[in-house]
PDB file of C-alpha atoms in Angstrom:
ATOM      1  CA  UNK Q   1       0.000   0.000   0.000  1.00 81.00           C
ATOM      2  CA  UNK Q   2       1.090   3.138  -0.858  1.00 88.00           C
ATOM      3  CA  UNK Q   3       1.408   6.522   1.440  1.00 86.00           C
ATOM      4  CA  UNK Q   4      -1.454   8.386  -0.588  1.00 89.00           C
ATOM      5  CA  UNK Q   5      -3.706   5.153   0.036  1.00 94.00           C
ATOM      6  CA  UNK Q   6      -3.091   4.760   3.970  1.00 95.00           C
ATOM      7  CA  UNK Q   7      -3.305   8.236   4.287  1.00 94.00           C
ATOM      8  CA  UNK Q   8      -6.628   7.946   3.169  1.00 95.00           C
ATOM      9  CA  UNK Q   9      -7.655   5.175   5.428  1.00 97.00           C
ATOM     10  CA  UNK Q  10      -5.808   6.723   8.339  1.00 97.00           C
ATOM     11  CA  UNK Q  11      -7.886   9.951   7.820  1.00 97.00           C
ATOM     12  CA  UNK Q  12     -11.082   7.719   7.708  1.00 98.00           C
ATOM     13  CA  UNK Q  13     -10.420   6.070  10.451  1.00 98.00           C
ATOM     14  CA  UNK Q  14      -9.768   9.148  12.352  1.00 98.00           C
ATOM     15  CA  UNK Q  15     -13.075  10.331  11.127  1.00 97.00           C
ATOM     16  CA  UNK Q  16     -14.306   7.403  13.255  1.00 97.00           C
ATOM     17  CA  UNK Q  17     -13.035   8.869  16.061  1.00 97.00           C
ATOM     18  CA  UNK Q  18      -9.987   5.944  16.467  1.00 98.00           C
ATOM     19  CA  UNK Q  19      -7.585   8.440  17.591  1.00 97.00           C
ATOM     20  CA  UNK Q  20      -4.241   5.885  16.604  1.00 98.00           C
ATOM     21  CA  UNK Q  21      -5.806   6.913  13.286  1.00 98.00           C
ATOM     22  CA  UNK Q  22      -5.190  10.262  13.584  1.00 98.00           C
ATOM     23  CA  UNK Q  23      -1.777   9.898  14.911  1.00 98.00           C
ATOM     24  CA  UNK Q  24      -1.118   7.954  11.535  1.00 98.00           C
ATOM     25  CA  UNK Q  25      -2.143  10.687   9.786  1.00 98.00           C
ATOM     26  CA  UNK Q  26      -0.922  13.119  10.855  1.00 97.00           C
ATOM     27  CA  UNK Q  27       2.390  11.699  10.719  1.00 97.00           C
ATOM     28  CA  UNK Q  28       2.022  10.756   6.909  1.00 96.00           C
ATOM     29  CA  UNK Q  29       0.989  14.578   6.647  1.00 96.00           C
ATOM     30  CA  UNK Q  30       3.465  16.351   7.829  1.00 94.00           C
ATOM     31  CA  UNK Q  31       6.301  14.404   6.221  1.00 92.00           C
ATOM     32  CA  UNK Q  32       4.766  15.844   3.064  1.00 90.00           C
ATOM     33  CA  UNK Q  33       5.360  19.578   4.296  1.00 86.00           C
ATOM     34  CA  UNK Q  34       7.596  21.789   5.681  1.00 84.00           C
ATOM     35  CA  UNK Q  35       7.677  24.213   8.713  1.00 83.00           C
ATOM     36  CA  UNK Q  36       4.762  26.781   8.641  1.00 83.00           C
ATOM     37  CA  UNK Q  37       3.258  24.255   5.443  1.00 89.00           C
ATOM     38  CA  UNK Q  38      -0.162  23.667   5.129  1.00 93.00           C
ATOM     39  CA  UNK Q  39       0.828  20.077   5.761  1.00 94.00           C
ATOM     40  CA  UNK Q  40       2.314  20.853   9.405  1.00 94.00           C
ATOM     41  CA  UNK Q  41      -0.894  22.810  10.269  1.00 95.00           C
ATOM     42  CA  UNK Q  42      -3.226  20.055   9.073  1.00 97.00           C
ATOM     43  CA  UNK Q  43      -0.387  17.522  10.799  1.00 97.00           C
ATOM     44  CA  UNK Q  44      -1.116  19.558  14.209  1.00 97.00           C
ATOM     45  CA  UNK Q  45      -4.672  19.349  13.840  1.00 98.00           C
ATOM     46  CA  UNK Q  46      -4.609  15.783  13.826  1.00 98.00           C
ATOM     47  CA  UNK Q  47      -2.335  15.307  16.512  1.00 98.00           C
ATOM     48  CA  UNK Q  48      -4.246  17.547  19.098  1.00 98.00           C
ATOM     49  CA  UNK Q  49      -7.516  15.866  17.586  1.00 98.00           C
ATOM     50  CA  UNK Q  50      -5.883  12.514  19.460  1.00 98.00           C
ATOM     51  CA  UNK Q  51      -4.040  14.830  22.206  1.00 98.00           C
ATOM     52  CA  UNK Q  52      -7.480  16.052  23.078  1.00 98.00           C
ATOM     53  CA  UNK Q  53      -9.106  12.418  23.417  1.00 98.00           C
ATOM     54  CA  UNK Q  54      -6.394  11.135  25.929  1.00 98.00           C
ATOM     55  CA  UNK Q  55      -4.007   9.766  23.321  1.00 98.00           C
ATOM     56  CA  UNK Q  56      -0.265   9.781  24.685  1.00 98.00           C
ATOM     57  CA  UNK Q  57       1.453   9.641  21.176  1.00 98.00           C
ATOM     58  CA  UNK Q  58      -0.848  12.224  19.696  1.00 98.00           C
ATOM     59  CA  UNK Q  59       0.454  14.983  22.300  1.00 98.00           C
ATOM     60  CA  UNK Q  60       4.078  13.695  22.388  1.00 98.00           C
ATOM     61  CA  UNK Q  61       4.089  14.069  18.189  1.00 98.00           C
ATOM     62  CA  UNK Q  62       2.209  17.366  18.793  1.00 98.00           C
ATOM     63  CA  UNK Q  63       5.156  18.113  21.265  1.00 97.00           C
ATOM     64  CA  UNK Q  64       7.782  17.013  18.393  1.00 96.00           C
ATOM     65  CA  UNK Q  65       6.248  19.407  15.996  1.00 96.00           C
ATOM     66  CA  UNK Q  66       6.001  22.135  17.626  1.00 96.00           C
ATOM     67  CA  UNK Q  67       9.811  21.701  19.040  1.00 94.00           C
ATOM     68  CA  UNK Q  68      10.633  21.536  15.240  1.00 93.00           C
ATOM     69  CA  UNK Q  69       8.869  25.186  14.403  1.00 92.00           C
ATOM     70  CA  UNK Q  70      11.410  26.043  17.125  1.00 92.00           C
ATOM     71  CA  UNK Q  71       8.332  26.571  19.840  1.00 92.00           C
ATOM     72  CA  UNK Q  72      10.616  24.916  22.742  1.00 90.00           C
ATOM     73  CA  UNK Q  73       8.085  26.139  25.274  1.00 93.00           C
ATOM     74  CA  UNK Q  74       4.625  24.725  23.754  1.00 95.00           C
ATOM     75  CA  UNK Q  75       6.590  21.718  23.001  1.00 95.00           C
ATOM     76  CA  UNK Q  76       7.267  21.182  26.387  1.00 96.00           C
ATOM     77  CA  UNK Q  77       3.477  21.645  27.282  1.00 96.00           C
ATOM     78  CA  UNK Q  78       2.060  18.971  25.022  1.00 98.00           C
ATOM     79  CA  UNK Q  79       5.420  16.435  26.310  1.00 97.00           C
ATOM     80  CA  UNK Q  80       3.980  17.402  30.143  1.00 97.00           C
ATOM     81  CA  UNK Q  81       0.202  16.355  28.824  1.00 98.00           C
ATOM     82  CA  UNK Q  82       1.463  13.271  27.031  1.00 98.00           C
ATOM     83  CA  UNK Q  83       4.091  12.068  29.766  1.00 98.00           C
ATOM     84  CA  UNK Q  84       0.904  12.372  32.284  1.00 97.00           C
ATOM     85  CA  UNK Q  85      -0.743   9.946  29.834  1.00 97.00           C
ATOM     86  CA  UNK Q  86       1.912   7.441  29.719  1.00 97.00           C
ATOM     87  CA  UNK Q  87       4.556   8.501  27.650  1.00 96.00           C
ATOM     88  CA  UNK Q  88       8.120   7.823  29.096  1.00 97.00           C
ATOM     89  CA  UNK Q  89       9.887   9.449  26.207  1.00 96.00           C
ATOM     90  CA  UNK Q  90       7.628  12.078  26.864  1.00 97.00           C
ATOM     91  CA  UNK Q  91       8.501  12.194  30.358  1.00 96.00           C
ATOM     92  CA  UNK Q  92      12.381  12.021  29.681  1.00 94.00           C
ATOM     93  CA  UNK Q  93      11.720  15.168  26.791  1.00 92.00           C
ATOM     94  CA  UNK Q  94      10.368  17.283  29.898  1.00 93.00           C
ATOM     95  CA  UNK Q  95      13.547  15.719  32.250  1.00 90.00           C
ATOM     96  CA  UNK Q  96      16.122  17.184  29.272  1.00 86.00           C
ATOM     97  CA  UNK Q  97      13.812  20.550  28.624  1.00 81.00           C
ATOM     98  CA  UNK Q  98      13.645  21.794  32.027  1.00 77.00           C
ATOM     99  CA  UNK Q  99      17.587  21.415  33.032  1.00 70.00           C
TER     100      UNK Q  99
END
């Protein structure tokens, strides 16, 4: 299967409110784009979709985003929220943001 085609299943699947989905997709989005892209904002707005509903990864790639736009601060907020939910790396992003 090809990127375009699980992108598309991803995004249905997120639709359907199965937030791993949306992690998926957001990922295969914003690998198409670039900082400030219409891909990275559309990226964002799936991982907060799944931040929003509890899911760990969906903050902690939220976090990773925004830490690539250079937004050290707001990354750290969404690696708090996801470490809370589970996430270890999370946890150890927060450890190494806050020496």
């Amino acid at each position: 299967m090809d990127n375009k085609t699980a992108l598309e299943y991803f995004l249905q699947g997120c639709e359907l409110k199965q937030m791993t989905s949306c992690v998926h997709a957001g990922i295969l989005t914003e690998v198409k784009g670039t900082q400030n892209s219409p891909e990275w904002k559309k990226a964002a707005e799936l991982f907060e979709t799944a931040c929003n509903e509890h899911h760990d990864k969906g903050c902690f790639e939220l976090g990773a985003l925004k830490y690539r736009e250079g937004r050290s601060k707001k990354a750290t907020e969404y690696f708090k929220i996801a470490c809370e939910y589970g996430n270890k790396i999370a946890c150890n992003n927060v450890k190494k943001f806050e020496k």
